[in-house]
CSV table of C-alpha atoms in Angstrom, one decimal:
chain,number,residue,atom,x,y,z
A,132,MET,CA,-80.0,41.9,-8.4
A,133,THR,CA,-80.9,44.8,-6.0
A,134,GLU,CA,-83.8,44.9,-4.0
A,135,GLU,CA,-86.8,47.5,-4.5
A,136,PRO,CA,-88.2,50.0,-2.2
A,137,LYS,CA,-90.5,47.7,0.1
A,138,SER,CA,-93.3,50.7,-0.5
A,139,MET,CA,-93.0,53.3,-3.3
A,140,ALA,CA,-96.5,54.4,-2.2
A,141,ASP,CA,-95.4,55.3,1.3
A,142,THR,CA,-92.9,57.6,-0.1
A,143,PRO,CA,-93.5,61.2,0.4
A,144,ILE,CA,-93.6,63.1,-2.7
A,145,ASP,CA,-90.5,65.2,-2.3
A,146,SER,CA,-88.6,62.1,-1.3
A,147,ASP,CA,-84.4,62.2,-1.6
A,148,THR,CA,-84.5,58.6,-1.4
A,149,PRO,CA,-83.4,57.2,-4.4
A,150,LEU,CA,-84.3,54.6,-6.6
A,151,ASP,CA,-81.8,52.1,-7.6
A,152,GLU,CA,-79.4,52.9,-10.4
A,153,THR,CA,-78.5,49.9,-11.4
A,154,VAL,CA,-82.1,48.0,-10.9
A,155,GLN,CA,-83.7,46.3,-14.0
A,156,VAL,CA,-87.2,46.5,-12.3
A,157,GLU,CA,-88.7,42.9,-13.3
A,158,MET,CA,-91.8,43.0,-12.3
A,159,GLU,CA,-95.4,40.2,-13.3
A,160,SER,CA,-96.3,42.6,-16.4
A,161,GLU,CA,-94.1,44.3,-19.9
A,162,ILE,CA,-94.4,47.3,-21.5
A,163,GLU,CA,-97.7,46.3,-23.6
A,164,VAL,CA,-97.0,48.4,-27.1
A,165,ASN,CA,-99.9,48.8,-29.4
A,166,THR,CA,-99.6,50.5,-32.6
A,167,HIS,CA,-101.5,53.6,-31.4
A,168,ALA,CA,-98.4,54.0,-29.2
A,169,GLU,CA,-95.7,53.1,-31.3
A,170,HIS,CA,-97.0,55.9,-33.3
A,171,VAL,CA,-96.8,58.5,-30.6
A,172,ARG,CA,-93.4,57.4,-29.7
A,173,ASN,CA,-92.4,57.7,-33.3
A,174,GLN,CA,-93.7,61.2,-33.6
A,175,ALA,CA,-92.7,62.3,-30.5
A,176,THR,CA,-89.0,60.8,-31.2
A,177,ARG,CA,-89.1,62.6,-34.4
A,178,LEU,CA,-90.1,66.1,-32.9
A,179,PHE,CA,-87.8,65.6,-30.2
A,180,ASP,CA,-84.4,65.3,-33.0
A,181,LYS,CA,-86.0,68.0,-34.5
A,182,THR,CA,-86.4,70.5,-31.8
A,183,GLN,CA,-83.4,69.5,-30.4
A,184,SER,CA,-81.1,72.7,-31.5
A,185,LEU,CA,-84.1,74.6,-29.0
A,186,HIS,CA,-84.6,72.1,-26.1
A,187,GLU,CA,-80.1,70.6,-26.2
A,188,LEU,CA,-81.6,67.6,-24.2
A,189,GLY,CA,-79.5,64.4,-24.9
A,190,ALA,CA,-80.1,60.7,-25.9
A,191,ASP,CA,-81.3,60.2,-22.0
A,192,SER,CA,-83.8,62.5,-22.0
A,193,ARG,CA,-84.9,61.2,-25.6
A,194,CYS,CA,-85.3,57.4,-23.7
A,195,VAL,CA,-87.5,59.1,-21.2
A,196,LEU,CA,-89.3,60.3,-23.4
A,197,GLU,CA,-89.7,57.6,-26.0
A,198,LEU,CA,-90.8,55.6,-22.8
A,199,ALA,CA,-93.5,57.6,-21.8
A,200,ALA,CA,-95.0,58.0,-25.4
A,201,LEU,CA,-95.3,53.7,-24.9
A,202,ILE,CA,-97.2,53.8,-21.6
A,203,TYR,CA,-98.5,57.2,-21.0
A,204,ASN,CA,-102.3,55.2,-22.2
A,205,VAL,CA,-101.6,52.8,-19.0
A,206,PRO,CA,-103.9,52.9,-16.1
A,207,PHE,CA,-102.9,55.3,-14.0
A,208,PRO,CA,-102.4,54.0,-10.1
A,209,PRO,CA,-104.8,54.8,-7.5
A,210,GLY,CA,-103.1,57.1,-5.3
A,211,LYS,CA,-104.1,60.9,-6.3
A,212,LYS,CA,-102.5,62.7,-3.2
A,213,LYS,CA,-99.4,61.1,-3.8
A,214,PRO,CA,-99.4,61.7,-8.1
A,215,ILE,CA,-95.5,60.6,-8.4
A,216,ASN,CA,-95.8,57.9,-6.4
A,217,ALA,CA,-98.5,55.7,-8.5
A,218,ALA,CA,-96.7,56.9,-11.4
A,219,ARG,CA,-93.4,55.7,-9.7
A,220,LYS,CA,-95.4,52.5,-8.7
A,221,LEU,CA,-96.5,52.5,-13.2
A,222,ILE,CA,-92.8,53.0,-14.1
A,223,GLN,CA,-91.9,50.2,-12.0
A,224,ALA,CA,-94.6,47.8,-13.0
A,225,GLN,CA,-93.1,47.3,-16.2
A,226,VAL,CA,-90.1,45.4,-17.9
A,227,TYR,CA,-87.4,47.7,-19.6
A,228,GLU,CA,-84.7,46.4,-22.2
A,229,GLU,CA,-82.1,49.2,-20.4
A,230,PRO,CA,-82.1,50.1,-16.8
A,231,LEU,CA,-83.3,53.1,-16.0
A,232,SER,CA,-80.8,55.7,-13.3
A,233,SER,CA,-83.1,57.3,-10.9
A,234,GLU,CA,-83.1,60.9,-12.6
A,235,GLN,CA,-84.4,59.5,-15.7
A,236,GLN,CA,-87.6,57.4,-13.6
A,237,ALA,CA,-87.8,61.0,-11.5
A,238,VAL,CA,-88.2,63.0,-14.9
A,239,LEU,CA,-90.3,60.3,-16.4
A,240,ALA,CA,-93.1,60.1,-12.8
A,241,SER,CA,-93.1,63.5,-13.5
A,242,VAL,CA,-94.0,63.4,-17.3
A,243,LEU,CA,-96.6,60.4,-16.6
A,244,ALA,CA,-98.4,62.9,-13.6
A,245,LEU,CA,-98.7,65.3,-15.7
A,246,GLN,CA,-99.7,63.7,-18.8
A,247,HIS,CA,-102.7,62.5,-16.9
A,248,GLY,CA,-104.0,65.2,-15.5
A,249,GLN,CA,-102.7,64.4,-11.9
A,250,ILE,CA,-100.6,67.8,-11.7
A,251,ASN,CA,-100.0,70.7,-13.6
A,252,ARG,CA,-97.3,73.1,-15.0
A,253,LYS,CA,-96.5,75.3,-12.1
A,254,ALA,CA,-96.4,71.9,-9.6
A,255,ILE,CA,-93.5,70.6,-11.1
A,256,GLN,CA,-91.3,73.8,-9.0
A,257,ARG,CA,-92.9,71.7,-5.8
A,258,LEU,CA,-91.4,68.5,-7.0
A,259,ASP,CA,-88.2,67.3,-5.7
A,260,LEU,CA,-86.5,68.2,-9.3
A,261,SER,CA,-83.3,70.2,-9.7
A,262,PRO,CA,-84.7,73.5,-12.0
A,263,ILE,CA,-82.8,71.4,-15.2
A,264,GLN,CA,-85.0,68.0,-14.7
A,265,GLN,CA,-88.0,70.3,-14.0
A,266,ARG,CA,-87.0,72.1,-17.7
A,267,GLU,CA,-87.2,68.7,-19.2
A,268,ALA,CA,-89.8,67.2,-17.8
A,269,LEU,CA,-91.7,70.0,-19.0
A,270,THR,CA,-90.3,70.0,-22.2
A,271,LEU,CA,-91.0,66.2,-22.3
A,272,ALA,CA,-94.6,66.4,-22.1
A,273,ALA,CA,-95.2,69.3,-24.1
A,274,LEU,CA,-93.5,67.4,-26.8
A,275,LEU,CA,-96.3,64.0,-26.3
A,276,ARG,CA,-99.0,66.0,-25.8
A,277,ILE,CA,-98.1,67.3,-29.2
A,278,ALA,CA,-97.6,63.6,-30.6
A,279,ILE,CA,-100.7,62.5,-28.8
A,280,GLY,CA,-102.2,65.1,-30.8
A,281,LEU,CA,-101.0,63.9,-34.0
A,282,ASP,CA,-103.3,60.0,-33.6
A,283,GLN,CA,-106.1,61.7,-32.0
A,284,SER,CA,-108.3,59.9,-35.1
A,285,GLY,CA,-106.7,56.7,-34.2
A,286,GLY,CA,-106.1,55.8,-37.0
A,287,GLN,CA,-101.8,55.6,-37.4
A,288,GLN,CA,-101.6,57.2,-40.5
A,289,THR,CA,-101.5,61.1,-39.6
A,290,PHE,CA,-96.8,61.7,-40.2
A,291,ILE,CA,-94.8,64.5,-39.0
A,292,GLU,CA,-93.2,65.2,-42.9
A,293,GLN,CA,-91.6,68.2,-41.8
A,294,VAL,CA,-90.3,70.6,-39.5
A,295,GLU,CA,-89.2,73.8,-39.9
A,296,LEU,CA,-88.0,76.7,-37.3
A,297,ALA,CA,-88.8,80.0,-38.6
A,298,ARG,CA,-88.0,83.4,-36.7
A,299,SER,CA,-90.9,83.3,-34.2
A,300,GLU,CA,-93.1,79.8,-34.7
A,301,LEU,CA,-92.1,76.1,-34.9
A,302,TRP,CA,-94.1,75.1,-38.2
A,303,ILE,CA,-94.7,71.4,-38.4
A,304,VAL,CA,-95.6,69.8,-41.6
A,305,ILE,CA,-98.0,66.8,-41.6
A,306,SER,CA,-99.9,64.3,-43.9
A,307,GLY,CA,-101.7,61.9,-44.3
A,308,PRO,CA,-106.1,60.6,-44.7
A,309,ASP,CA,-106.7,62.3,-40.9
A,310,VAL,CA,-104.7,65.2,-41.1
A,311,GLU,CA,-107.9,67.5,-40.4
A,312,VAL,CA,-109.0,65.8,-37.0
A,313,ASP,CA,-105.4,65.3,-36.4
A,314,ALA,CA,-103.5,68.8,-37.0
A,315,ALA,CA,-106.7,70.4,-34.8
A,316,ALA,CA,-105.7,68.0,-31.5
A,317,ALA,CA,-101.9,68.6,-31.8
A,318,GLN,CA,-102.8,72.2,-32.9
A,319,HIS,CA,-104.6,72.4,-29.2
A,320,ASN,CA,-102.1,69.8,-27.3
A,321,ALA,CA,-99.0,72.5,-28.3
A,322,ARG,CA,-99.8,74.7,-26.0
A,323,LEU,CA,-98.3,73.7,-23.5
A,324,TRP,CA,-94.8,74.2,-25.7
A,325,SER,CA,-95.8,77.6,-25.5
A,326,LYS,CA,-96.7,78.1,-22.4
A,327,ILE,CA,-93.1,77.3,-21.1
A,328,GLY,CA,-91.2,79.2,-23.4
A,329,TYR,CA,-91.0,77.4,-26.6
A,330,PRO,CA,-91.4,79.4,-30.1
A,331,ASP,CA,-95.5,78.9,-30.7
A,332,VAL,CA,-96.3,75.5,-32.6
A,333,LYS,CA,-98.1,75.8,-36.4
A,334,ILE,CA,-99.9,73.0,-37.2
A,335,LEU,CA,-99.5,72.8,-41.4
A,336,LEU,CA,-101.4,71.0,-43.7
A,337,PRO,CA,-99.4,70.1,-47.3
A,338,ALA,CA,-101.4,73.1,-49.3
A,339,GLU,CA,-100.7,75.4,-46.2
A,340,ALA,CA,-96.7,74.0,-46.1
A,341,LYS,CA,-96.6,74.6,-49.5
A,342,ALA,CA,-97.4,78.2,-49.3
A,343,ARG,CA,-95.7,79.4,-46.3
A,344,LEU,CA,-92.0,77.4,-47.2
A,345,MET,CA,-92.7,79.0,-51.2
A,346,PRO,CA,-88.8,80.6,-51.3
A,347,PHE,CA,-89.2,84.6,-51.5
A,348,PRO,CA,-87.8,86.4,-54.7
A,349,GLU,CA,-84.3,86.6,-55.8
A,350,PRO,CA,-83.8,90.2,-57.3
A,351,GLN,CA,-83.9,90.3,-61.2
A,352,GLU,CA,-82.5,92.5,-63.8
A,353,SER,CA,-85.9,93.6,-64.7
A,354,MET,CA,-89.6,93.2,-64.3
A,355,GLY,CA,-90.3,91.3,-67.4
A,356,VAL,CA,-93.8,92.8,-68.1
A,357,GLU,CA,-94.9,92.0,-71.9
A,358,SER,CA,-97.8,94.2,-73.6
A,359,GLY,CA,-99.4,90.7,-73.7
A,360,ASP,CA,-100.3,90.3,-69.8
A,361,SER,CA,-102.9,91.0,-68.6
A,362,PHE,CA,-103.0,94.3,-65.9
A,363,ALA,CA,-103.5,91.9,-63.2
A,364,GLU,CA,-100.5,90.2,-63.6
A,365,ALA,CA,-98.1,92.6,-65.0
A,366,GLY,CA,-99.4,94.8,-61.5
A,367,ARG,CA,-98.1,91.3,-60.0
A,368,LYS,CA,-94.6,90.7,-61.9
A,369,VAL,CA,-93.6,94.8,-60.6
A,370,MET,CA,-94.7,94.2,-57.2
A,371,ARG,CA,-92.1,90.4,-56.9
A,372,TYR,CA,-89.3,92.7,-58.6
A,373,HIS,CA,-90.1,95.4,-56.0
A,374,PHE,CA,-90.4,92.5,-53.3
A,375,ALA,CA,-87.1,90.8,-53.9
A,376,GLU,CA,-85.6,94.5,-53.9
A,377,MET,CA,-86.7,95.2,-50.8
A,378,LEU,CA,-85.7,91.6,-48.8
A,379,GLN,CA,-82.2,91.7,-51.1
A,380,ASN,CA,-81.8,94.7,-48.7
A,381,GLU,CA,-83.1,93.5,-45.5
A,382,TYR,CA,-79.8,91.9,-44.3
A,383,GLY,CA,-78.0,94.9,-44.5
A,384,THR,CA,-80.5,96.8,-43.1
A,385,ARG,CA,-80.4,94.8,-40.0
A,386,LEU,CA,-76.7,94.7,-39.5
A,387,GLY,CA,-76.4,98.6,-39.6
A,388,GLU,CA,-72.8,99.3,-41.3
A,389,ASP,CA,-74.1,100.5,-44.4
A,390,ILE,CA,-77.0,103.2,-44.1
A,391,GLU,CA,-77.2,102.8,-47.7
A,392,ALA,CA,-78.8,99.5,-47.2
A,393,LEU,CA,-81.6,100.8,-45.4
A,394,HIS,CA,-82.1,103.8,-47.2
A,395,ASP,CA,-82.7,101.1,-50.6
A,396,MET,CA,-84.8,98.5,-48.8
A,397,ARG,CA,-87.7,102.2,-47.9
A,398,VAL,CA,-87.1,102.9,-51.4
A,399,ALA,CA,-88.3,98.9,-52.1
A,400,THR,CA,-91.0,99.5,-50.0
A,401,ARG,CA,-92.5,103.2,-51.3
A,402,ARG,CA,-92.0,101.4,-55.1
A,403,LEU,CA,-94.0,98.9,-53.7
A,404,ARG,CA,-97.0,100.9,-52.3
A,405,ALA,CA,-96.6,103.2,-55.8
A,406,ALA,CA,-97.5,100.2,-57.3
A,407,PHE,CA,-100.4,99.3,-55.3
A,408,ASP,CA,-101.8,102.4,-56.4
A,409,VAL,CA,-101.2,102.1,-60.0
A,410,PHE,CA,-102.9,98.9,-59.9
A,411,ASP,CA,-104.9,99.1,-57.4
A,412,THR,CA,-108.2,98.3,-59.8
A,413,ALA,CA,-106.9,95.0,-60.7
A,414,PHE,CA,-107.2,93.6,-57.5
A,415,GLU,CA,-109.8,92.9,-55.1
A,416,ARG,CA,-110.3,95.7,-52.8
A,417,GLN,CA,-109.6,93.4,-49.3
A,418,GLU,CA,-106.8,91.4,-50.9
A,419,MET,CA,-104.8,94.5,-51.6
A,420,LYS,CA,-106.2,96.4,-48.1
A,421,ARG,CA,-104.4,93.7,-46.1
A,422,HIS,CA,-100.8,93.4,-47.9
A,423,ARG,CA,-101.0,97.2,-48.4
A,424,ALA,CA,-101.3,97.0,-44.6
A,425,GLY,CA,-98.5,95.4,-43.6
A,426,LEU,CA,-96.3,97.0,-46.2
A,427,ARG,CA,-97.0,100.8,-44.7
A,428,THR,CA,-96.1,99.7,-41.1
A,429,THR,CA,-93.0,98.2,-42.4
A,430,GLY,CA,-92.4,101.4,-44.4
A,431,GLN,CA,-93.1,103.7,-41.8
A,432,THR,CA,-90.5,101.4,-39.4
A,433,LEU,CA,-87.9,101.2,-41.6
A,434,GLY,CA,-88.9,105.6,-42.3
A,435,HIS,CA,-88.2,106.4,-38.7
A,436,VAL,CA,-84.6,105.2,-38.7
A,437,ARG,CA,-84.3,106.4,-42.0
A,438,ASP,CA,-85.6,110.4,-41.6
A,439,LEU,CA,-82.8,110.3,-38.4
A,440,ASP,CA,-80.0,109.0,-40.8
A,441,VAL,CA,-80.5,112.0,-43.5
A,442,MET,CA,-80.9,114.7,-40.7
A,443,ILE,CA,-77.5,113.1,-39.3
A,444,GLU,CA,-75.8,112.8,-42.8
A,445,LYS,CA,-76.8,116.9,-43.6
A,446,ALA,CA,-75.8,118.1,-39.9
A,447,GLN,CA,-72.5,115.9,-40.4
A,448,HIS,CA,-71.6,117.7,-43.5
A,449,TYR,CA,-72.6,121.4,-42.4
A,450,ARG,CA,-70.4,121.3,-39.1
A,451,ASP,CA,-67.1,119.9,-41.2
A,452,ASN,CA,-67.7,123.1,-42.8
A,453,LEU,CA,-67.5,125.4,-39.7
A,454,PRO,CA,-64.5,126.8,-37.7
A,455,GLU,CA,-63.0,124.1,-35.7
A,456,ASP,CA,-63.7,125.9,-32.6
A,457,GLN,CA,-67.6,126.2,-33.3
A,458,ARG,CA,-67.8,122.8,-34.3
A,459,ALA,CA,-68.1,121.4,-30.2
A,460,GLY,CA,-71.3,123.6,-30.3
A,461,LEU,CA,-73.2,121.0,-32.2
A,462,ASP,CA,-72.4,118.2,-30.4
A,463,PRO,CA,-75.6,117.9,-27.9
A,464,LEU,CA,-78.0,118.3,-31.1
A,465,PHE,CA,-75.4,114.6,-32.4
A,466,GLU,CA,-76.0,113.1,-29.2
A,467,TYR,CA,-80.3,114.1,-29.0
A,468,TRP,CA,-80.4,112.3,-32.6
A,469,GLN,CA,-77.8,109.3,-31.8
A,470,SER,CA,-79.7,108.6,-29.1
A,471,GLU,CA,-82.6,109.0,-30.7
A,472,ARG,CA,-81.7,107.0,-33.6
A,473,GLU,CA,-80.5,103.8,-31.2
A,474,SER,CA,-83.8,103.9,-30.0
A,475,ALA,CA,-85.6,104.3,-33.2
A,476,ARG,CA,-83.3,101.1,-34.5
A,477,LYS,CA,-84.2,99.2,-31.4
A,478,GLN,CA,-87.9,99.6,-32.4
A,479,MET,CA,-86.8,98.7,-36.4
A,480,LEU,CA,-84.9,95.7,-35.4
A,481,ALA,CA,-88.1,94.0,-32.5
A,482,PHE,CA,-90.3,94.8,-35.9
A,483,LEU,CA,-88.3,92.7,-38.2
A,484,ASP,CA,-88.2,89.6,-35.4
A,485,SER,CA,-92.2,90.5,-34.7
A,486,ARG,CA,-94.3,87.7,-36.2
A,487,GLU,CA,-96.6,91.0,-37.9
A,488,TYR,CA,-94.0,90.8,-40.4
A,489,GLN,CA,-92.8,87.4,-40.4
A,490,GLU,CA,-96.5,87.0,-41.8
A,491,PHE,CA,-97.1,90.1,-44.1
A,492,LYS,CA,-93.9,88.5,-46.2
A,493,ARG,CA,-94.7,85.4,-46.3
A,494,GLU,CA,-98.6,86.2,-47.1
A,495,PHE,CA,-97.5,88.9,-49.5
A,496,ASN,CA,-94.7,86.5,-51.1
A,497,VAL,CA,-97.3,83.4,-51.5
A,498,PHE,CA,-100.0,86.9,-53.3
A,499,VAL,CA,-96.8,87.9,-56.0
A,500,ASN,CA,-95.8,84.0,-56.6
A,501,THR,CA,-99.5,82.8,-57.3
A,502,PRO,CA,-101.4,84.1,-60.2
A,503,GLY,CA,-104.7,84.9,-60.2
A,504,SER,CA,-104.2,85.5,-56.5
A,505,GLY,CA,-106.8,87.9,-55.9
A,506,VAL,CA,-107.2,89.0,-59.2
A,507,ARG,CA,-110.5,91.1,-59.7
A,508,PRO,CA,-113.0,89.0,-62.4
A,509,VAL,CA,-113.3,91.4,-65.5
A,510,SER,CA,-116.5,91.2,-67.2
A,511,ASP,CA,-117.0,90.6,-70.9
A,512,ASN,CA,-120.2,92.2,-71.0
A,513,PRO,CA,-119.7,94.4,-72.6
A,514,PRO,CA,-115.6,93.9,-72.6
A,515,GLU,CA,-113.1,95.9,-70.1
A,516,PRO,CA,-109.5,96.0,-71.2
A,517,ARG,CA,-107.5,93.6,-69.3
A,518,LEU,CA,-104.0,93.7,-71.5
A,519,VAL,CA,-101.1,96.2,-70.8
A,520,SER,CA,-101.2,96.9,-74.4
A,521,GLU,CA,-104.5,98.3,-73.2
A,522,ILE,CA,-104.8,99.6,-70.1
A,523,ALA,CA,-101.1,101.8,-70.1
A,524,PRO,CA,-101.7,104.0,-72.6
A,525,ILE,CA,-104.3,105.7,-70.6
A,526,LEU,CA,-102.3,105.5,-67.2
A,527,VAL,CA,-99.4,106.5,-68.9
A,528,PHE,CA,-100.8,109.9,-70.8
A,529,THR,CA,-102.7,110.5,-67.2
A,530,ARG,CA,-99.8,110.8,-65.9
A,531,LEU,CA,-98.2,112.6,-68.1
A,532,ALA,CA,-101.3,115.0,-68.5
A,533,ALA,CA,-100.8,115.4,-64.9
A,534,VAL,CA,-97.6,116.6,-64.5
A,535,ARG,CA,-97.5,119.0,-67.5
A,536,ALA,CA,-100.2,120.8,-65.8
A,537,TYR,CA,-97.8,122.5,-63.1
A,538,GLY,CA,-96.6,123.9,-65.8
A,539,ALA,CA,-93.2,125.9,-64.4
A,540,VAL,CA,-93.5,123.9,-61.5
A,541,LEU,CA,-92.1,120.8,-63.8
A,542,VAL,CA,-88.8,120.9,-62.4
A,543,GLN,CA,-89.5,121.1,-58.6
A,544,LEU,CA,-91.5,117.6,-59.1
A,545,ALA,CA,-88.7,115.9,-61.3
A,546,ALA,CA,-86.3,117.3,-58.0
A,547,TYR,CA,-88.5,115.0,-55.6
A,548,PRO,CA,-89.7,112.1,-57.1
A,549,GLY,CA,-91.2,111.2,-53.6
A,550,THR,CA,-94.7,113.4,-54.6
A,551,VAL,CA,-97.5,111.5,-55.7
A,552,ALA,CA,-96.6,111.6,-59.3
A,553,GLY,CA,-93.0,110.9,-58.8
A,554,ARG,CA,-93.9,107.8,-56.7
A,555,LYS,CA,-96.8,106.3,-59.2
A,556,ALA,CA,-95.0,107.3,-62.0
A,557,ALA,CA,-92.3,104.4,-60.2
A,558,GLY,CA,-94.8,102.5,-60.1
A,559,CYS,CA,-95.6,102.1,-63.3
A,560,PRO,CA,-94.9,98.5,-65.2
A,561,CYS,CA,-92.8,100.4,-68.5
A,562,SER,CA,-91.5,103.4,-66.5
A,563,SER,CA,-88.5,102.2,-65.4
A,564,ASP,CA,-87.8,100.6,-68.9
A,565,LEU,CA,-86.5,97.5,-66.0
A,566,SER,CA,-83.7,99.3,-65.1
A,567,GLY,CA,-85.0,100.0,-61.6
A,568,GLU,CA,-85.4,103.7,-62.2
A,569,PRO,CA,-88.1,106.0,-63.1
A,570,PRO,CA,-87.5,107.8,-66.8
A,571,SER,CA,-88.9,111.0,-67.7
A,572,ARG,CA,-92.1,110.8,-68.7
A,573,GLU,CA,-92.4,111.6,-72.0
A,574,ARG,CA,-89.7,109.0,-73.0
A,575,ALA,CA,-92.1,106.3,-70.7
A,576,ALA,CA,-94.7,107.3,-73.1
A,577,HIS,CA,-92.6,107.5,-75.9
A,578,ARG,CA,-90.8,103.8,-75.4
A,579,LEU,CA,-94.4,102.3,-74.3
A,580,VAL,CA,-97.0,103.5,-77.5
A,581,PRO,CA,-94.6,102.9,-80.4
A,582,GLY,CA,-92.5,99.5,-79.6
A,583,ARG,CA,-94.4,97.7,-76.8
A,584,LEU,CA,-97.9,97.9,-77.1
A,585,GLY,CA,-98.1,95.9,-80.4
């Protein structure tokens, strides 16, 4: 057996002196494994495995993390002026089943020094570690800290149930009798993970996870509104229908190969906003305000690109009908519009990737899939209308009266469904006859009154 260095405490902090790769250090004390350390190790390695696609570390790094979890709470040897040497001394005071390479020992020493507060994140750069090793040490230290937080209660009964990588967050779902205490500690300890460039961590309790991980709605052939539905739940069905249409076109909008995908996605947001107007009184004001803000921003962001698509398309048709020798005169205009469109599209993609948009989708998805959520209480004394059959006739004929009041202008209004009357009719639960396109106001009223209201 190769003899270990005589005095690691005398080794400079940035020393190039290697630790013998073949040595299995045999000191007088073995790793003292307790239930807390075992629990931390199990949660840390589970996190390591579930986040491997992010950090791309291998089996050697996983071994280092296991050892760090088992000995992180062993008292740190004195030697604040040379914390890495003190960490190495702690490492050598253990007996391992397999020998550690010099690289593993160097990374492990850095992880322990970080965990004991002997060095900070920025001090890693001054150690005798390669950039890859620096990244490895910080990553393992970050995972260890989260795992330690998951047993803040000391009960070893909080477990990781699921790890999901969202677009901009890492969701860690935990369960157990002490989840509230342990979740708060793990969330606090997750700051290092975010600071070194990984997605922000969100520690989720089971109930919250169920809501956040709820599947998005699939497009349906009809909205499924019935005359016996409460007005609020009818509104929820209408919103879920158009929300599914919006989500269905998001991929094509991102891809950008067919401008109709963006058009359809924007139309869905406009119909959602119309539905908000129609069913506004059925829900709590703050609930609607929160979702309306996200929807408005989404529609505006899509609209910037869509408006340019329309202008470019119409101008293209105009240019195609010009004599050949006159078409080049419009080239500067097209170049300018294309430049503006590319800029607007970059902003749109950035928004679709943003946490703001992801949060809007998740929260709105929970709302449209949770019956009773956000519903405004309806008084029974005196009784108030609450069913579709009681409220829809009033809405339909109110809209019909408003449209007919325009008289000769009605034809012009029909040509522009984006007007207030057109938008609100498009959002009415009965106006599309569950086919996706708003019929005339007269047909909508005719369909509602005789057959659908009982």
